[in-house]
CSV table of C-alpha atoms and ligand atoms in Angstrom, one decimal:
chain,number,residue,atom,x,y,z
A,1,UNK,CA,-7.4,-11.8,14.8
A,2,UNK,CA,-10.2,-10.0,16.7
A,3,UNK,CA,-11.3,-6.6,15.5
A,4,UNK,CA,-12.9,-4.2,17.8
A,5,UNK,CA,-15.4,-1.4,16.9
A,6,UNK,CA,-16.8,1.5,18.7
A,7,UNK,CA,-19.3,2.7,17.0
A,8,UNK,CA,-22.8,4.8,17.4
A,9,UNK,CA,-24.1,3.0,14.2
A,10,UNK,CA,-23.3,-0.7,14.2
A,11,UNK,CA,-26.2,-1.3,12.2
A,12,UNK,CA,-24.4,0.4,9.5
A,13,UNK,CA,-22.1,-2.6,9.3
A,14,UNK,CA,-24.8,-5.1,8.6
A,15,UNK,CA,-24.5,-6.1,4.8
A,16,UNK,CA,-20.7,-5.3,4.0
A,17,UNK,CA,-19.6,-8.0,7.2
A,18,UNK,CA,-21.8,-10.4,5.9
A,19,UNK,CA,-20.8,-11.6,2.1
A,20,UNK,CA,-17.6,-12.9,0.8
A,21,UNK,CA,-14.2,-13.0,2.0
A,22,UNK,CA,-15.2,-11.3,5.6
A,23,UNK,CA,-17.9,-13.7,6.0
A,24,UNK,CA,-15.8,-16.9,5.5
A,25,UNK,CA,-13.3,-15.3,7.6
A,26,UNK,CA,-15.6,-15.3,10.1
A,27,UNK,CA,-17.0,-18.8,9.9
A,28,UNK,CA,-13.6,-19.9,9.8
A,29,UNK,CA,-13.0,-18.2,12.9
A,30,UNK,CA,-9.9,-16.6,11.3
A,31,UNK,CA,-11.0,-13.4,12.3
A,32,UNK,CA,-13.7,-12.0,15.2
A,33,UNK,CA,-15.4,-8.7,14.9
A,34,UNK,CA,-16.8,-7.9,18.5
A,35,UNK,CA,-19.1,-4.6,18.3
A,36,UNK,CA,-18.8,-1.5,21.5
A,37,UNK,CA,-22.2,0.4,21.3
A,38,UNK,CA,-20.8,3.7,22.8
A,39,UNK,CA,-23.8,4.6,23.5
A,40,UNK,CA,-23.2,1.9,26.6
A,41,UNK,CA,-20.9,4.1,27.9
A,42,UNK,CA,-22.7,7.7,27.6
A,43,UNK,CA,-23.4,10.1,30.6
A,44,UNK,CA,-27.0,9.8,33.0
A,45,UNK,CA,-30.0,8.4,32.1
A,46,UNK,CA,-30.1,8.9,28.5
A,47,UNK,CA,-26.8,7.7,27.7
A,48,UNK,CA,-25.2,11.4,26.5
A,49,UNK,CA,-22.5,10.7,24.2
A,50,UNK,CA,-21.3,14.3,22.7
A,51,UNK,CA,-21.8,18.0,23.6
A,52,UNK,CA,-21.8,21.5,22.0
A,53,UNK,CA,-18.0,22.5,21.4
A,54,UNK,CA,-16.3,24.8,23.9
A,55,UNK,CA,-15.1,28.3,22.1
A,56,UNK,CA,-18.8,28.0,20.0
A,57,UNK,CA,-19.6,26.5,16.4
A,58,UNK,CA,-21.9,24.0,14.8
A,59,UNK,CA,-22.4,20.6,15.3
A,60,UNK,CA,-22.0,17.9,18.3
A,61,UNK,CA,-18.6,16.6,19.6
A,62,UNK,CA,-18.6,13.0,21.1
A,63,UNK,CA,-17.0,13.4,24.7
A,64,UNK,CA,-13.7,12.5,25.6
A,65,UNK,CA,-14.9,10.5,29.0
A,66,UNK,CA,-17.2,8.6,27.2
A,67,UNK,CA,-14.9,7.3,24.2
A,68,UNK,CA,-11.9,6.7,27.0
A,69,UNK,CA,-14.2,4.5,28.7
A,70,UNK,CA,-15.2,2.1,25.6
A,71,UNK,CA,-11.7,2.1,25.0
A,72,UNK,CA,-10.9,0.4,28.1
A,73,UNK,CA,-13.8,-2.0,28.1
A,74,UNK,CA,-12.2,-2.9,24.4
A,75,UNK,CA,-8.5,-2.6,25.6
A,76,UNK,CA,-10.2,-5.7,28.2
A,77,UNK,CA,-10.9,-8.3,25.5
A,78,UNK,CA,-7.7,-9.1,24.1
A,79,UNK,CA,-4.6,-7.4,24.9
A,80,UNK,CA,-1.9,-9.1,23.0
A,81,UNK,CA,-0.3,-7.1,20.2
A,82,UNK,CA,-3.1,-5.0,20.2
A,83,UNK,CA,-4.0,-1.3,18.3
A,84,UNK,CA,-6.3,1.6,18.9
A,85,UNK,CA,-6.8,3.3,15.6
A,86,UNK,CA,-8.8,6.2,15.8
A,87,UNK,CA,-10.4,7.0,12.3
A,88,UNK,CA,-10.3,10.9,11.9
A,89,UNK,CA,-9.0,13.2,8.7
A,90,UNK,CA,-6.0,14.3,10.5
A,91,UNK,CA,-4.5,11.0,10.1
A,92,UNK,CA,-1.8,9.1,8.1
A,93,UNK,CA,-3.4,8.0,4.8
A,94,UNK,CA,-4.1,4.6,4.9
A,95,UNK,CA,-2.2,1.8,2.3
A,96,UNK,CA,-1.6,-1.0,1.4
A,97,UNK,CA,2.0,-1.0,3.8
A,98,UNK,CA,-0.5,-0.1,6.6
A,99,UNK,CA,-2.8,-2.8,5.7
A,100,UNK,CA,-0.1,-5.3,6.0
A,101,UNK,CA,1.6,-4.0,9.1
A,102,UNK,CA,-1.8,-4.2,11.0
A,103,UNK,CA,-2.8,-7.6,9.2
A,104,UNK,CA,-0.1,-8.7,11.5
A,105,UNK,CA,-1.2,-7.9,14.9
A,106,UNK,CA,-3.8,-9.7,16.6
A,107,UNK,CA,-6.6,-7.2,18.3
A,108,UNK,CA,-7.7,-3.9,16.3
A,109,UNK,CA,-9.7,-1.9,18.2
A,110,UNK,CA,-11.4,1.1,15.8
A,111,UNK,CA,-12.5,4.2,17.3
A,112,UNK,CA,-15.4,5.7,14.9
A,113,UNK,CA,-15.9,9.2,15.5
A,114,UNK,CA,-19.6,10.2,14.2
A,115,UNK,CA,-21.0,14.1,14.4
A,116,UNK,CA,-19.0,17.4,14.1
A,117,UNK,CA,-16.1,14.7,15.2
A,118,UNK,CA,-14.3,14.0,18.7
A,119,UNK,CA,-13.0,15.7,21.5
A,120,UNK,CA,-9.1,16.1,20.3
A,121,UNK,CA,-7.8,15.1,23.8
A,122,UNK,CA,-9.0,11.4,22.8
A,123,UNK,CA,-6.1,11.3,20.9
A,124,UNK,CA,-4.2,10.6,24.0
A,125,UNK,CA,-5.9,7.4,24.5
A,126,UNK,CA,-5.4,6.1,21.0
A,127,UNK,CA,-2.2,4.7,19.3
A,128,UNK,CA,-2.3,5.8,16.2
A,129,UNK,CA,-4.5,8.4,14.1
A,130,UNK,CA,-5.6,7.2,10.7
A,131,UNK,CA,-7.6,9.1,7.4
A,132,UNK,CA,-9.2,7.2,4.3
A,133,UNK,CA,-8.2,10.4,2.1
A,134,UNK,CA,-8.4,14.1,2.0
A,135,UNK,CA,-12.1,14.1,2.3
A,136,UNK,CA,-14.5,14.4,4.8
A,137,UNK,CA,-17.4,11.1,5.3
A,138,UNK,CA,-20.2,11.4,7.7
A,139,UNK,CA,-18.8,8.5,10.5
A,140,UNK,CA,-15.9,6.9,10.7
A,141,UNK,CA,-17.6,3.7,10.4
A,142,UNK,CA,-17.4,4.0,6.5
A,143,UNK,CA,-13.4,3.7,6.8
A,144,UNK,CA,-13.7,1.6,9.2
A,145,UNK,CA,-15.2,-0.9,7.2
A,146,UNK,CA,-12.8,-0.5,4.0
A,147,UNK,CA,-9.9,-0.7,6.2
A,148,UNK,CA,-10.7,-4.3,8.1
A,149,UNK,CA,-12.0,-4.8,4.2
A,150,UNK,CA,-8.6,-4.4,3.3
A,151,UNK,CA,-7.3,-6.2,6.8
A,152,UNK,CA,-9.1,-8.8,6.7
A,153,UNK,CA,-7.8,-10.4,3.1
A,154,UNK,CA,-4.3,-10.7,4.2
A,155,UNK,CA,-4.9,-12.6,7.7
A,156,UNK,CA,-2.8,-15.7,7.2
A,157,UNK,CA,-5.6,-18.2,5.8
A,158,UNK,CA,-8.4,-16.3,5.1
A,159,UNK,CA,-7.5,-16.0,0.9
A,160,UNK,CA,-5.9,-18.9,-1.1
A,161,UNK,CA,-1.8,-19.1,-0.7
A,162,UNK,CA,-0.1,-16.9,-3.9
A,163,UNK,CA,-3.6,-15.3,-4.1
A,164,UNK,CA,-1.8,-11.5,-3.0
A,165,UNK,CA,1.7,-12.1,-4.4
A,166,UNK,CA,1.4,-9.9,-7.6
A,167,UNK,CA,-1.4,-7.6,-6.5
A,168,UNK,CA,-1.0,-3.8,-6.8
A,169,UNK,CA,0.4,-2.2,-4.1
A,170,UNK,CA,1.5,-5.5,-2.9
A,171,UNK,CA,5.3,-4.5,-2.8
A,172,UNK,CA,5.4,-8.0,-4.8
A,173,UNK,CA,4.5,-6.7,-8.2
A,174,UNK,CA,8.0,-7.8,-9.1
A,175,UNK,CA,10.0,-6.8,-6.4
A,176,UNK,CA,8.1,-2.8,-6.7
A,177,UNK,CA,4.9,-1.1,-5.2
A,178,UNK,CA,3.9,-0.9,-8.6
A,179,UNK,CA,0.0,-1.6,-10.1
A,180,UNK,CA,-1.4,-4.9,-10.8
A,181,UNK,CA,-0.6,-5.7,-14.8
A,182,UNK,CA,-3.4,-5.6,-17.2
A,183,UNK,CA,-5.6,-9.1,-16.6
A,184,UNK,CA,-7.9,-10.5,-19.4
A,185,UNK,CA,-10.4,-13.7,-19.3
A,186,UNK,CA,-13.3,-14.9,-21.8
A,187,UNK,CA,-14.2,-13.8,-24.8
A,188,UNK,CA,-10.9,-14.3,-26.7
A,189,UNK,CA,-12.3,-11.2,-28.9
A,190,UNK,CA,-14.9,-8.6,-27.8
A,191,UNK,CA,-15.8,-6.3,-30.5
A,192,UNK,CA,-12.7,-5.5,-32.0
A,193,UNK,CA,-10.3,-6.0,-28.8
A,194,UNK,CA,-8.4,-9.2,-28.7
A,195,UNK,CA,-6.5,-10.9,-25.7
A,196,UNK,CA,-2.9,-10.0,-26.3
A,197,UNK,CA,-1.4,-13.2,-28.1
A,198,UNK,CA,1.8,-13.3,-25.4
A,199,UNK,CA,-0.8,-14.4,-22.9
A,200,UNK,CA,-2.6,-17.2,-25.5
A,201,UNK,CA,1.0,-18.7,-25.9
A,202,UNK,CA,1.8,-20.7,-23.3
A,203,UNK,CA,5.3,-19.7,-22.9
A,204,UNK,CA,5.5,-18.8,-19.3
A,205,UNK,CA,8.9,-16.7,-19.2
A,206,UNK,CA,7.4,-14.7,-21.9
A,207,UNK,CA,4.5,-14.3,-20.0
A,208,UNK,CA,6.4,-13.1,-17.0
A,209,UNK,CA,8.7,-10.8,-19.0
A,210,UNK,CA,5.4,-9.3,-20.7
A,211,UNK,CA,3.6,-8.7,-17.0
A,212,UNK,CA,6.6,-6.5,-15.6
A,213,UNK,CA,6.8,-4.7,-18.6
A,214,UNK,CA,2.8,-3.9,-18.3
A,215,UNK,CA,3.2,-3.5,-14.7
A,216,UNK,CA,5.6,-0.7,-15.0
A,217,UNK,CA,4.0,0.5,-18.1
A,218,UNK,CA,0.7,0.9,-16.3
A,219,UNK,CA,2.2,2.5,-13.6
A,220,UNK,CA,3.6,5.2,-15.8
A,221,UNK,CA,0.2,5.9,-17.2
A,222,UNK,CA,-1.7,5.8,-13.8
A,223,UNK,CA,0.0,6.8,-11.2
A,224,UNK,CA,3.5,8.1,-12.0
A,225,UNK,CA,4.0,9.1,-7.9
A,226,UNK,CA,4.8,5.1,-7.4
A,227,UNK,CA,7.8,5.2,-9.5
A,228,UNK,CA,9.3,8.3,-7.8
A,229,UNK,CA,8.3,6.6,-4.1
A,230,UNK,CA,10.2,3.5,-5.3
A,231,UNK,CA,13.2,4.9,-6.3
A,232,UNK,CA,12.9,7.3,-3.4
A,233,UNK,CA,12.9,4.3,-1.6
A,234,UNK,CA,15.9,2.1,-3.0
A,235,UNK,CA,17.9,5.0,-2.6
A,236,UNK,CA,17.3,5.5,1.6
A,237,UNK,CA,17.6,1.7,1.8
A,238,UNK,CA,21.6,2.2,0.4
A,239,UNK,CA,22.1,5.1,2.6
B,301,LIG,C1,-18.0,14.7,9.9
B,301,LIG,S1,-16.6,14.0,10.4
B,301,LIG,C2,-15.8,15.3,11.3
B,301,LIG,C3,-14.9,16.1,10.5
B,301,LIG,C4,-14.2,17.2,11.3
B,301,LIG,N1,-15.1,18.2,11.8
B,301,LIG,C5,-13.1,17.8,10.5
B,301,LIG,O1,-13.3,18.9,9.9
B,301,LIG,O2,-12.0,17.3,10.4
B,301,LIG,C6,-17.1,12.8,11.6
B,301,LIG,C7,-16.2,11.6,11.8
B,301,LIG,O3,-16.0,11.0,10.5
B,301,LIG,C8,-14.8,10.3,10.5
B,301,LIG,N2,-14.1,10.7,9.3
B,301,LIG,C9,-14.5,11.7,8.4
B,301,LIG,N3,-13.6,11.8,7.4
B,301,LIG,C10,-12.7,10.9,7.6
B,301,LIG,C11,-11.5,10.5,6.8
B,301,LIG,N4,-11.2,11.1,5.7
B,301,LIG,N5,-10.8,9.5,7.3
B,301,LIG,C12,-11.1,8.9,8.5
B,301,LIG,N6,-12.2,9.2,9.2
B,301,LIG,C13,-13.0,10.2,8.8
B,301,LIG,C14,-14.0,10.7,11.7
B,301,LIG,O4,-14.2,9.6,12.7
B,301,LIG,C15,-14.8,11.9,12.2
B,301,LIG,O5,-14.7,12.1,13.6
């Protein structure tokens, strides 16, 4: 997979690129992250990149002309199953589903907006529009980062086979979108807290019987939404 991103700030991406599962990726050559410096692409002799907004307000809005033209240069690299994701708050909210669905395709090309945000006629150039949450970061380089994060770990090879199958969100938590069930390692006993004894026994179809049972419980308790979506979702899947 190569994963393309247009960014003001690519220092910003030194450090979380560089440790653990990304980096292997990398050196594996599973995955390539090419950087655009939009500032290559900005207006004159010192490289303008946004302007005050039209109609009056605060703030600098990166220009349209400029952004459509890293676009392109990106669009040039690789243009099998390809995506332009622009990252901006009026977006989809980002998942796990998404995460998968883009895991599949084989150039990502990330628009970061940066500023008071970007001219809203770029979202004719882009394929899809996507938000990290109802919040507002500086850049879109932070959710840039936590989606490929999130991309980057289900790329065919990059993580042991089995390693996803029963994570949360994973649609594989038995058959539901349901959480992860509760996991426990060394010390046997911690203070007063013990290991459940099911998981000390050995006996692997009660171990499986007992995970469902916490994955649903756990669900219940934390986020009781996921049960309603799943059974929202059997039921348009008869219809
Ligand atoms: C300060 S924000 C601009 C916010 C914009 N003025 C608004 O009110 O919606 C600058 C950039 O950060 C990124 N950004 C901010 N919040 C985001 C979010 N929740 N999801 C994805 N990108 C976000 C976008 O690329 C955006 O263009």
């Amino acid at each position: 997979m190569t994963i393309s991103i247009l960014t003001l700030f690519k220092e910003m991406f030194v450090g979380p690129f560089d440790h653990s599962i990304i980096k292997n990726a990398i050196k594996k050559n599973l995955v390539k992250i090419n950087f655009i410096n939009i500032r290559d692409f900005g207006i004159g002799r010192h490289k303008i990149v946004d302007d005050k907004p039209y109609g009056g307000g605060k703030g600098m809005i990166m220009r349209v002309d400029v952004l459509e033209k890293a676009i392109a240069q990106a669009k040039k690299l690789s243009s099998i199953k390809q995506k332009v994701i622009l990252l901006d708050p009026c977006g989809k909210t980002f998942n796990q589903e998404k995460a998968v669905e883009l895991s599949k395709l084989s150039h990502l090309i990330f628009v970061c907006g940066h500023y008071e945000g970007v001219d809203a006629r770029i979202k004719e150039f882009v394929d899809e529009i996507i938000s990290v949450g109802d919040f507002i970061v500086t850049g879109g380089e932070i959710p840039t980062m936590l989606i490929v994060d999130s991309i980057v770990r289900l790329v065919k090879n990059v993580l042991p086979e089995n390693a996803i199958d029963e994570e949360s969100f994973s649609g594989m938590t038995f058959g539901k979108s349901y959480l992860e069930y509760p996991q426990y390692t060394r010390p046997e006993k911690f203070k007063k807290l013990t290991v459940p004894n099911v998981l000390l026994s050995g006996n692997h179809r009660k171990i499986k019987k007992w995970r469902e049972n916490q994955a649903l419980n756990t669900t219940k308790k934390y986020r009781p939404d996921l049960i309603n979506k799943s059974k929202t979702e059997k039921r348009k899947k008869k219809q």
